[in-house]
Amino acid sequence: MWVAGGWAGAQPAAAWCIVQVGDSLPDIKLDQLEDGEIKQVSLKQLFSNKKGILFGVPGAFTPGCSKTHLPGYVADREKLREAGAEVVVCVSVNDPFVVGAWGEAHNAGGKIVMLADTRVRGLGASGMNDVVAWRSCLPTRSHGRCAAFSAVVEDGVIKSLNLEEGGGMTCSLSNQILSQLKQ
């Protein structure tokens, strides 16, 4: 529900940001389904003293994300590890049960950390002229979906960032970020 200053329950406008290369990851907690229980995971802590990949998708079980994005990262996990990725994290604006089931359906267990931004904590929302516009600590697009993106993160700092334009699926794919990971 929209209230003066933002959506009820969302972060204050001052906390919203768009991350850029060189920025530290925002200290947000996202949901992960583990052994049937939902636990809160600090995005910043996941990358503390580690090098890895953070990627976001518009939605679990959507055609492009299910045919290309997640399967690519699962298939390329060993190559990504050899190139230095200690952790690979996927974020989607779905509930943790859906994100968990999606990861399970694609054999992501032990390879990809599957996180849900259920309450749009990382992807805070604001209203503008009765049209929902999404502002984000992570890249987003309209209608509350996460934009397809990928980033190399080292010790909590964004080293490279790839944001898809217009629903494309090129620069955020696992094979595209591999060369950036080696830098």
mmCIF file of C-alpha atoms in Angstrom:
data_model
loop_
_atom_site.group_PDB
_atom_site.id
_atom_site.type_symbol
_atom_site.label_atom_id
_atom_site.label_comp_id
_atom_site.label_asym_id
_atom_site.label_seq_id
_atom_site.Cartn_x
_atom_site.Cartn_y
_atom_site.Cartn_z
ATOM 1 C CA MET A 1 0.000 0.000 0.000
ATOM 2 C CA TRP A 2 1.294 3.456 -0.930
ATOM 3 C CA VAL A 3 1.657 5.873 1.992
ATOM 4 C CA ALA A 4 3.257 9.303 2.143
ATOM 5 C CA GLY A 5 6.981 8.822 1.542
ATOM 6 C CA GLY A 6 6.819 5.334 0.058
ATOM 7 C CA TRP A 7 5.266 1.931 0.156
ATOM 8 C CA ALA A 8 4.240 0.730 3.603
ATOM 9 C CA GLY A 9 6.931 -1.589 4.900
ATOM 10 C CA ALA A 10 9.545 -0.572 2.341
ATOM 11 C CA GLN A 11 12.904 0.935 3.198
ATOM 12 C CA PRO A 12 12.989 4.730 3.548
ATOM 13 C CA ALA A 13 13.815 6.558 0.319
ATOM 14 C CA ALA A 14 17.247 7.516 1.669
ATOM 15 C CA ALA A 15 18.145 3.810 1.811
ATOM 16 C CA TRP A 16 17.369 3.241 -1.864
ATOM 17 C CA CYS A 17 20.241 3.219 -4.262
ATOM 18 C CA ILE A 18 21.403 1.940 -7.595
ATOM 19 C CA VAL A 19 24.646 0.064 -7.211
ATOM 20 C CA GLN A 20 27.553 0.907 -9.481
ATOM 21 C CA VAL A 21 31.011 -0.503 -10.078
ATOM 22 C CA GLY A 22 33.150 0.343 -7.054
ATOM 23 C CA ASP A 23 30.218 0.432 -4.620
ATOM 24 C CA SER A 24 29.919 -1.870 -1.643
ATOM 25 C CA LEU A 25 26.990 -4.246 -1.669
ATOM 26 C CA PRO A 26 24.055 -2.967 0.363
ATOM 27 C CA ASP A 27 23.637 -4.672 3.720
ATOM 28 C CA ILE A 28 20.274 -6.283 3.006
ATOM 29 C CA LYS A 29 18.887 -9.588 4.193
ATOM 30 C CA LEU A 30 17.158 -11.896 1.756
ATOM 31 C CA ASP A 31 15.316 -15.174 2.270
ATOM 32 C CA GLN A 32 16.710 -18.635 1.607
ATOM 33 C CA LEU A 33 14.883 -21.934 1.904
ATOM 34 C CA GLU A 34 17.084 -24.439 3.688
ATOM 35 C CA ASP A 35 15.848 -27.834 4.882
ATOM 36 C CA GLY A 36 12.241 -26.637 4.632
ATOM 37 C CA GLU A 37 12.898 -23.576 6.800
ATOM 38 C CA ILE A 38 13.215 -19.953 5.718
ATOM 39 C CA LYS A 39 16.337 -18.233 6.946
ATOM 40 C CA GLN A 40 17.530 -14.673 6.481
ATOM 41 C CA VAL A 41 20.844 -14.292 4.682
ATOM 42 C CA SER A 42 22.954 -11.140 4.597
ATOM 43 C CA LEU A 43 23.943 -10.389 1.023
ATOM 44 C CA LYS A 44 26.956 -8.451 2.262
ATOM 45 C CA GLN A 45 28.140 -11.330 4.477
ATOM 46 C CA LEU A 46 27.862 -13.852 1.643
ATOM 47 C CA PHE A 47 30.592 -11.949 -0.181
ATOM 48 C CA SER A 48 32.685 -10.993 2.857
ATOM 49 C CA ASN A 49 36.318 -11.987 2.144
ATOM 50 C CA LYS A 50 35.183 -13.811 -1.003
ATOM 51 C CA LYS A 51 35.122 -13.302 -4.725
ATOM 52 C CA GLY A 52 31.988 -14.358 -6.545
ATOM 53 C CA ILE A 53 29.081 -13.640 -8.807
ATOM 54 C CA LEU A 54 25.745 -12.094 -7.985
ATOM 55 C CA PHE A 55 23.073 -12.403 -10.641
ATOM 56 C CA GLY A 56 19.429 -11.452 -10.702
ATOM 57 C CA VAL A 57 16.578 -12.702 -12.812
ATOM 58 C CA PRO A 58 13.068 -11.368 -13.517
ATOM 59 C CA GLY A 59 11.415 -14.428 -12.000
ATOM 60 C CA ALA A 60 11.738 -18.074 -11.123
ATOM 61 C CA PHE A 61 10.212 -20.437 -13.664
ATOM 62 C CA THR A 62 9.969 -17.718 -16.333
ATOM 63 C CA PRO A 63 10.934 -19.021 -19.793
ATOM 64 C CA GLY A 64 14.221 -17.174 -20.345
ATOM 65 C CA CYS A 65 15.376 -17.573 -16.770
ATOM 66 C CA SER A 66 14.548 -21.293 -16.743
ATOM 67 C CA LYS A 67 15.947 -22.100 -20.177
ATOM 68 C CA THR A 68 19.024 -19.884 -20.144
ATOM 69 C CA HIS A 69 20.012 -17.917 -17.035
ATOM 70 C CA LEU A 70 19.957 -20.390 -14.160
ATOM 71 C CA PRO A 71 20.872 -23.491 -16.219
ATOM 72 C CA GLY A 72 23.883 -21.632 -17.630
ATOM 73 C CA TYR A 73 25.228 -20.774 -14.178
ATOM 74 C CA VAL A 74 24.605 -24.344 -12.954
ATOM 75 C CA ALA A 75 26.352 -25.849 -16.013
ATOM 76 C CA ASP A 76 29.264 -23.388 -15.822
ATOM 77 C CA ARG A 77 29.729 -23.554 -12.039
ATOM 78 C CA GLU A 78 33.000 -25.482 -12.214
ATOM 79 C CA LYS A 79 34.448 -23.072 -14.820
ATOM 80 C CA LEU A 80 33.381 -20.154 -12.632
ATOM 81 C CA ARG A 81 35.019 -21.780 -9.597
ATOM 82 C CA GLU A 82 38.249 -22.332 -11.536
ATOM 83 C CA ALA A 83 38.179 -18.647 -12.529
ATOM 84 C CA GLY A 84 37.936 -17.632 -8.871
ATOM 85 C CA ALA A 85 34.233 -17.562 -7.966
ATOM 86 C CA GLU A 86 33.992 -18.859 -4.418
ATOM 87 C CA VAL A 87 30.252 -18.142 -4.324
ATOM 88 C CA VAL A 88 27.542 -17.699 -6.972
ATOM 89 C CA VAL A 89 24.291 -16.106 -5.809
ATOM 90 C CA CYS A 90 20.979 -15.841 -7.662
ATOM 91 C CA VAL A 91 18.323 -13.298 -6.564
ATOM 92 C CA SER A 92 14.698 -13.183 -7.668
ATOM 93 C CA VAL A 93 11.577 -11.381 -6.433
ATOM 94 C CA ASN A 94 9.629 -14.532 -5.591
ATOM 95 C CA ASP A 95 8.888 -16.236 -2.315
ATOM 96 C CA PRO A 96 11.618 -18.536 -0.957
ATOM 97 C CA PHE A 97 9.553 -21.679 -1.568
ATOM 98 C CA VAL A 98 9.275 -20.859 -5.269
ATOM 99 C CA VAL A 99 12.953 -19.887 -5.544
ATOM 100 C CA GLY A 100 13.941 -23.055 -3.652
ATOM 101 C CA ALA A 101 11.793 -25.267 -5.882
ATOM 102 C CA TRP A 102 13.197 -23.556 -8.967
ATOM 103 C CA GLY A 103 16.752 -24.176 -7.797
ATOM 104 C CA GLU A 104 15.880 -27.794 -7.055
ATOM 105 C CA ALA A 105 14.327 -28.246 -10.506
ATOM 106 C CA HIS A 106 17.620 -27.100 -12.051
ATOM 107 C CA ASN A 107 19.974 -28.999 -9.706
ATOM 108 C CA ALA A 108 21.401 -25.770 -8.280
ATOM 109 C CA GLY A 109 21.948 -27.253 -4.807
ATOM 110 C CA GLY A 110 25.550 -26.913 -3.662
ATOM 111 C CA LYS A 111 26.338 -24.811 -6.736
ATOM 112 C CA ILE A 112 24.205 -21.665 -6.606
ATOM 113 C CA VAL A 113 22.922 -19.850 -3.503
ATOM 114 C CA MET A 114 19.242 -19.204 -4.294
ATOM 115 C CA LEU A 115 17.834 -16.097 -2.580
ATOM 116 C CA ALA A 116 14.348 -14.620 -2.581
ATOM 117 C CA ASP A 117 13.627 -10.923 -2.124
ATOM 118 C CA THR A 118 10.107 -11.714 -0.962
ATOM 119 C CA ARG A 119 9.306 -8.449 0.738
ATOM 120 C CA VAL A 120 11.165 -6.306 -1.781
ATOM 121 C CA ARG A 121 13.736 -5.363 0.839
ATOM 122 C CA GLY A 122 16.601 -5.092 -1.582
ATOM 123 C CA LEU A 123 14.363 -3.898 -4.346
ATOM 124 C CA GLY A 124 12.563 -1.089 -2.490
ATOM 125 C CA ALA A 125 9.563 0.493 -4.204
ATOM 126 C CA SER A 126 8.207 4.005 -4.627
ATOM 127 C CA GLY A 127 5.113 5.409 -6.281
ATOM 128 C CA MET A 128 5.162 7.961 -9.055
ATOM 129 C CA ASN A 129 2.016 9.375 -10.681
ATOM 130 C CA ASP A 130 0.032 6.268 -9.737
ATOM 131 C CA VAL A 131 2.457 4.128 -11.728
ATOM 132 C CA VAL A 132 4.712 1.852 -9.755
ATOM 133 C CA ALA A 133 8.346 2.637 -10.450
ATOM 134 C CA TRP A 134 10.967 0.456 -8.859
ATOM 135 C CA ARG A 135 14.114 1.799 -7.280
ATOM 136 C CA SER A 136 16.673 -0.609 -6.149
ATOM 137 C CA CYS A 137 19.778 -1.558 -4.320
ATOM 138 C CA LEU A 138 19.867 -4.167 -7.050
ATOM 139 C CA PRO A 139 18.860 -3.477 -10.655
ATOM 140 C CA THR A 140 15.129 -3.759 -11.295
ATOM 141 C CA ARG A 141 12.594 -3.189 -13.986
ATOM 142 C CA SER A 142 8.920 -2.291 -13.884
ATOM 143 C CA HIS A 143 6.207 -4.369 -12.221
ATOM 144 C CA GLY A 144 8.363 -5.489 -9.314
ATOM 145 C CA ARG A 145 10.600 -7.820 -11.225
ATOM 146 C CA CYS A 146 14.313 -7.842 -10.810
ATOM 147 C CA ALA A 147 16.142 -6.790 -13.951
ATOM 148 C CA ALA A 148 18.394 -9.430 -15.432
ATOM 149 C CA PHE A 149 21.886 -8.519 -14.276
ATOM 150 C CA SER A 150 25.168 -10.024 -13.237
ATOM 151 C CA ALA A 151 28.022 -8.671 -11.177
ATOM 152 C CA VAL A 152 31.454 -9.774 -10.084
ATOM 153 C CA VAL A 153 31.763 -9.006 -6.381
ATOM 154 C CA GLU A 154 35.001 -9.145 -4.428
ATOM 155 C CA ASP A 155 34.997 -8.752 -0.654
ATOM 156 C CA GLY A 156 31.604 -7.042 -0.862
ATOM 157 C CA VAL A 157 32.656 -4.544 -3.558
ATOM 158 C CA ILE A 158 31.163 -4.588 -7.054
ATOM 159 C CA LYS A 159 33.982 -5.040 -9.574
ATOM 160 C CA SER A 160 31.856 -5.334 -12.723
ATOM 161 C CA LEU A 161 28.145 -4.920 -13.402
ATOM 162 C CA ASN A 162 26.116 -6.036 -16.420
ATOM 163 C CA LEU A 163 22.522 -4.872 -16.776
ATOM 164 C CA GLU A 164 20.272 -6.188 -19.522
ATOM 165 C CA GLU A 165 18.344 -3.607 -21.496
ATOM 166 C CA GLY A 166 14.798 -4.178 -22.707
ATOM 167 C CA GLY A 167 14.445 -7.760 -21.554
ATOM 168 C CA GLY A 168 17.523 -9.016 -23.400
ATOM 169 C CA MET A 169 19.587 -12.007 -22.383
ATOM 170 C CA THR A 170 23.176 -11.435 -23.385
ATOM 171 C CA CYS A 171 25.492 -9.609 -20.978
ATOM 172 C CA SER A 172 24.111 -11.155 -17.763
ATOM 173 C CA LEU A 173 24.699 -14.761 -18.796
ATOM 174 C CA SER A 174 27.330 -16.962 -17.155
ATOM 175 C CA ASN A 175 29.484 -17.296 -20.256
ATOM 176 C CA GLN A 176 29.689 -13.501 -20.545
ATOM 177 C CA ILE A 177 30.782 -12.861 -16.967
ATOM 178 C CA LEU A 178 33.484 -15.527 -17.016
ATOM 179 C CA SER A 179 36.071 -13.227 -18.633
ATOM 180 C CA GLN A 180 35.229 -10.449 -16.163
ATOM 181 C CA LEU A 181 35.734 -12.854 -13.284
ATOM 182 C CA LYS A 182 39.295 -13.575 -14.440
ATOM 183 C CA GLN A 183 40.279 -9.872 -14.323
#
